Tab-separated table of C-alpha atoms in Angstrom:
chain	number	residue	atom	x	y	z
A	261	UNK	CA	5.824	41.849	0.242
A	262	UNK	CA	2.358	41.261	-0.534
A	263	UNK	CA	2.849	38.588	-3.163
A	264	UNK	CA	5.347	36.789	-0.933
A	265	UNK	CA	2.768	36.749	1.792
A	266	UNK	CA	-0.043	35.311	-1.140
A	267	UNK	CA	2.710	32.748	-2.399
A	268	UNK	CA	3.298	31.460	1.256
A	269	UNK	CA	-0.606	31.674	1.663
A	270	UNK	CA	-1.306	29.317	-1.639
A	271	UNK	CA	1.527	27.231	-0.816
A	272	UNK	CA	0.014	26.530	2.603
A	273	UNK	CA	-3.565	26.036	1.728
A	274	UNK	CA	-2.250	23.557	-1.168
A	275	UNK	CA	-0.071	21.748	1.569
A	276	UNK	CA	-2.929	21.421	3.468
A	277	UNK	CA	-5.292	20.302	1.014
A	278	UNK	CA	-3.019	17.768	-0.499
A	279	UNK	CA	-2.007	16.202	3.512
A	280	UNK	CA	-6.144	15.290	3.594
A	281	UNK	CA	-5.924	13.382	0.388
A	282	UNK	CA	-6.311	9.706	0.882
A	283	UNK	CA	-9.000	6.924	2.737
A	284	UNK	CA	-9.395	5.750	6.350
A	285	UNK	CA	-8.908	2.279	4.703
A	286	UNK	CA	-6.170	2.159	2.815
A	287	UNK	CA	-6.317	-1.696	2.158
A	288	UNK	CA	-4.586	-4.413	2.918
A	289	UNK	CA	-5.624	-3.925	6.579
A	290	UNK	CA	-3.845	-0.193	7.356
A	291	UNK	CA	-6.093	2.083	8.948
A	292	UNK	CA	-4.679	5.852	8.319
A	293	UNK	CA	-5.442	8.392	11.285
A	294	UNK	CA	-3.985	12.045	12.132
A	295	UNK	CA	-1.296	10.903	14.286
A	296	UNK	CA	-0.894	6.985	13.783
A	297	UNK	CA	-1.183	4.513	11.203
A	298	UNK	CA	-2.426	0.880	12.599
A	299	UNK	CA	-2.486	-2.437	11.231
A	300	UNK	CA	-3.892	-5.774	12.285
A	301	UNK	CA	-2.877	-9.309	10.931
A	302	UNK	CA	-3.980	-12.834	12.847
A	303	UNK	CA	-1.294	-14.793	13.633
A	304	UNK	CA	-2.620	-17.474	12.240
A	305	UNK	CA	-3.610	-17.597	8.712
A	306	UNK	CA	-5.322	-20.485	8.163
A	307	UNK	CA	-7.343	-21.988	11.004
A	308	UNK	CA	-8.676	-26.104	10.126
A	309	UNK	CA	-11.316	-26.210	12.513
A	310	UNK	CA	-12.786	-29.012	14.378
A	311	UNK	CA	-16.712	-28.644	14.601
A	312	UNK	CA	-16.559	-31.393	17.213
A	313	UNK	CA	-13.415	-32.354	19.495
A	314	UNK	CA	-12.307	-35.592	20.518
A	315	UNK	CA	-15.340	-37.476	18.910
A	316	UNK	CA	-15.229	-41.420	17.609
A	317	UNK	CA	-16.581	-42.224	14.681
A	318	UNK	CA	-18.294	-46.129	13.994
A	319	UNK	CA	-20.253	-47.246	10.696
A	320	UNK	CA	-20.543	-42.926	10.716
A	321	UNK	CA	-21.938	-42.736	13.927
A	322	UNK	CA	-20.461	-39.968	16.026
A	323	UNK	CA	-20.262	-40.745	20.067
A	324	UNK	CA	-18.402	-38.314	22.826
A	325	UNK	CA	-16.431	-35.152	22.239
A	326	UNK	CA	-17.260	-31.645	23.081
A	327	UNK	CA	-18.189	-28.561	20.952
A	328	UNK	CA	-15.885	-25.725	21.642
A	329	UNK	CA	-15.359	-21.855	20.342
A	330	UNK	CA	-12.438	-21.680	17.830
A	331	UNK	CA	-10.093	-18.460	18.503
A	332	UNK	CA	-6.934	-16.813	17.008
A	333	UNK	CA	-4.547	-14.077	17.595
A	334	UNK	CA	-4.434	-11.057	16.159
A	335	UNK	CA	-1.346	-8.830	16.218
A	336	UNK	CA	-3.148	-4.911	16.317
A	337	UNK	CA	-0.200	-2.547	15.687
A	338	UNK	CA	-0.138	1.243	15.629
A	339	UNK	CA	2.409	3.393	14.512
A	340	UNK	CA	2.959	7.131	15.005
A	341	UNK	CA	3.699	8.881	12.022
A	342	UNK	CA	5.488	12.035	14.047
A	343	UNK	CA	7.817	12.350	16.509
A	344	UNK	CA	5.655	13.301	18.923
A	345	UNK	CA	1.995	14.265	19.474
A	346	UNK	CA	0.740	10.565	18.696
A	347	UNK	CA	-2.511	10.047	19.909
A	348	UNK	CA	-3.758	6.448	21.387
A	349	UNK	CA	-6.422	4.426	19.129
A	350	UNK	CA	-9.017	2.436	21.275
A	351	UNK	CA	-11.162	-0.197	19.614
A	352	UNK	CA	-14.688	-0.110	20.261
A	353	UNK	CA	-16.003	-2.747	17.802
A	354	UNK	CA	-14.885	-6.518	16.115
A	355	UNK	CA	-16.646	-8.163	13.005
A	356	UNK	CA	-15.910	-11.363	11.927
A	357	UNK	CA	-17.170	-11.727	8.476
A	358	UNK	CA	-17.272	-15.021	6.581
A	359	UNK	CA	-17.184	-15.083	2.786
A	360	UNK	CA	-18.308	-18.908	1.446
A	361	UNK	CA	-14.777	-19.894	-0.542
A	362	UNK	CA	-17.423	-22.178	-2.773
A	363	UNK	CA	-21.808	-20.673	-2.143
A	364	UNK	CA	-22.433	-23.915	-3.902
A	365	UNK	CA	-20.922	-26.145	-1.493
A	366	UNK	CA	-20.574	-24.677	1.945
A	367	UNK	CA	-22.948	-22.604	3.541
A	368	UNK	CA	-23.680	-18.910	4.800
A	369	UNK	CA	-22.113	-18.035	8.336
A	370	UNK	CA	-23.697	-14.541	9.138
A	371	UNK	CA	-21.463	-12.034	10.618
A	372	UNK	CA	-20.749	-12.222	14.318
A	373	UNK	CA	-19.853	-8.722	16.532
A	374	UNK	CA	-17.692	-8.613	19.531
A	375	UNK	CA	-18.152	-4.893	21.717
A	376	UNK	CA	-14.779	-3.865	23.350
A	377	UNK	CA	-12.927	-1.200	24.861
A	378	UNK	CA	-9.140	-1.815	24.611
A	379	UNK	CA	-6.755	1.136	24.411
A	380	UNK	CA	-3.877	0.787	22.470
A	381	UNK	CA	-1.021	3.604	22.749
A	382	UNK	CA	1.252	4.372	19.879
A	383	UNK	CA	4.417	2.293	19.195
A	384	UNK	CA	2.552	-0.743	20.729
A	385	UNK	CA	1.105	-4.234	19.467
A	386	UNK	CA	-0.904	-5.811	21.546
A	387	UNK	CA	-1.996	-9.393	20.738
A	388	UNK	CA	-6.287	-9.683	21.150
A	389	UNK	CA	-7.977	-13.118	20.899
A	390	UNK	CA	-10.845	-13.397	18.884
A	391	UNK	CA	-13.282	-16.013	18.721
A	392	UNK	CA	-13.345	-16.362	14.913
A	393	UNK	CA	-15.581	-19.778	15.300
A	394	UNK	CA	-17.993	-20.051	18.323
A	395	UNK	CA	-19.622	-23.392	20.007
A	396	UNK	CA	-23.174	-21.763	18.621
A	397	UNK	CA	-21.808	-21.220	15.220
A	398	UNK	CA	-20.651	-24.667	14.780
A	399	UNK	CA	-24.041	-26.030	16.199
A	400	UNK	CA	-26.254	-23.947	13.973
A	401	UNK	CA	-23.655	-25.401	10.994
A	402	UNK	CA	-24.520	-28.865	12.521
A	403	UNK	CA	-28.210	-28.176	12.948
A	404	UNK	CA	-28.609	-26.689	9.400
A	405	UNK	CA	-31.459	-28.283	7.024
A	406	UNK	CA	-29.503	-27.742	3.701
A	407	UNK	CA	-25.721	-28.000	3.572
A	408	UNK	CA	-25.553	-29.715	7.052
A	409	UNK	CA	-22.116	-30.166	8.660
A	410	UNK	CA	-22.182	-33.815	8.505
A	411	UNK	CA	-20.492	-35.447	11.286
A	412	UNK	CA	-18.187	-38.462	10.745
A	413	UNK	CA	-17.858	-37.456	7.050
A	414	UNK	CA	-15.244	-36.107	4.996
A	415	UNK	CA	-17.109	-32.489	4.373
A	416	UNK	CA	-15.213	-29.405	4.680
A	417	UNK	CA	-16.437	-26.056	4.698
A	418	UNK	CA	-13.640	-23.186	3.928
A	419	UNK	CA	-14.111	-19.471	4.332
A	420	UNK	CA	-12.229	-16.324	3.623
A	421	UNK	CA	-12.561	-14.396	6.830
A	422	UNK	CA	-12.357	-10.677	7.627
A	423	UNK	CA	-11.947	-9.661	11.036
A	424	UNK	CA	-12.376	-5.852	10.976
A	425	UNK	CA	-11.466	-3.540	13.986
A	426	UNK	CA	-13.382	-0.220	14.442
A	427	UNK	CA	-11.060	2.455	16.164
A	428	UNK	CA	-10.804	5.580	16.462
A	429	UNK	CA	-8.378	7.811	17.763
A	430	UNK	CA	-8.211	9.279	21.400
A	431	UNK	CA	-9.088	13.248	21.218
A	432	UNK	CA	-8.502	13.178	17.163
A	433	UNK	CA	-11.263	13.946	15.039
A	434	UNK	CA	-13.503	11.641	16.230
A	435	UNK	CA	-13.821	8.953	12.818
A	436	UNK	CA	-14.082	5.359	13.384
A	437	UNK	CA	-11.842	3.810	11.042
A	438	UNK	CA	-12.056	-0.041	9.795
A	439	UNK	CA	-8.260	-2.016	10.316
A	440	UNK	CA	-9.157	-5.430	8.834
A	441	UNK	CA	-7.153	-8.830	9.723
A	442	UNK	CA	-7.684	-11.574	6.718
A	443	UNK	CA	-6.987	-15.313	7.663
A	444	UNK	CA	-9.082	-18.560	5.991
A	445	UNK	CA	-11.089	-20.410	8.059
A	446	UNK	CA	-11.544	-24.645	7.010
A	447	UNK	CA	-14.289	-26.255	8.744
A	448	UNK	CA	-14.586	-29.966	9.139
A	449	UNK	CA	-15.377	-33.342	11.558
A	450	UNK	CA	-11.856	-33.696	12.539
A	451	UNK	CA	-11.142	-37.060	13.858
């Protein structure tokens, strides 16, 4: 009797050890909780962006148009992996990240930060705008002394972008996990 109980004792503690095996990030975007899995992938994956809208260009002079904030979709899905006891995820934090597709050619865009507080309950995918290109990002790009956003020119700047979600999970063990969205971002004077 006493080895059964020791074999159903090992076999447990090994179950259990081997079930907390693995990263909050598994890559490719899926963020692994206790009770859901969640995923996040923009809608669109590769935003040309207009640093200045409805501009005219003469003898590259650039007259009228307006400078607005560039935004995309992002389908944020979670998934319960039981039957029941699925716990709701609520994102606290966005990044947008920027990666220069060529350093030489196109310049730095730091990282920007969006603070929110959206629930999202298991099963569901809610669709969250983010601004992945705002009105004072393209003016510093504009306003830059080397690698300028020239206006009226054929210059395009192209990113790899990252916009990562930090969630956690309603009454789980309290871990803020990254879910990343990847979409490519191409900047230019649109006319």
């Amino acid at each position: 009797m006493f080895k059964r109980f020791a074999l159903l004792f090992c076999n447990a503690c090994l179950v259990a050890v081997l079930s907390s095996c693995g990263a909050g990030d598994l890559g490719g975007g899926v963020g692994e909780f206790t009770t859901v899995n969640a995923t996040a992938t923009a809608l669109t994956s590769r935003l040309e962006s207009d640093i200045v809208k409805g501009n005219n260009c003469s003898d590259s002079v650039s007259t009228g148009g307006t400078v607005v904030t560039d935004s995309v979709n992002v389908a944020f899905a979670s998934k319960a992996l039981y039957t029941t006891g699925a716990l709701d995820l609520v994102i606290s934090k966005i990044t947008i990240h920027y990666t220069p597709v060529n350093s030489a050619t196109t310049p730095p865009i730091p990282d920007s930060y969006v603070n929110i507080s959206q629930t999202v309950v298991p099963g569901d995918t809610p669709t969250i705008p983010v601004a992945v290109l705002t009105d004072a990002q393209k003016i510093a790009l504009m306003e830059r002394t080397t690698l300028p956003m020239t206006l009226c020119s054929s210059s395009v700047f192209e990113y790899w972008v990252d916009i990562v979600f930090d969630v956690s999970e309603v009454g789980g063990k309290g871990e803020t996990h990254p879910v990343t969205a990847k979409m490519n971002l191409a900047v230019a004077d649109r006319i």
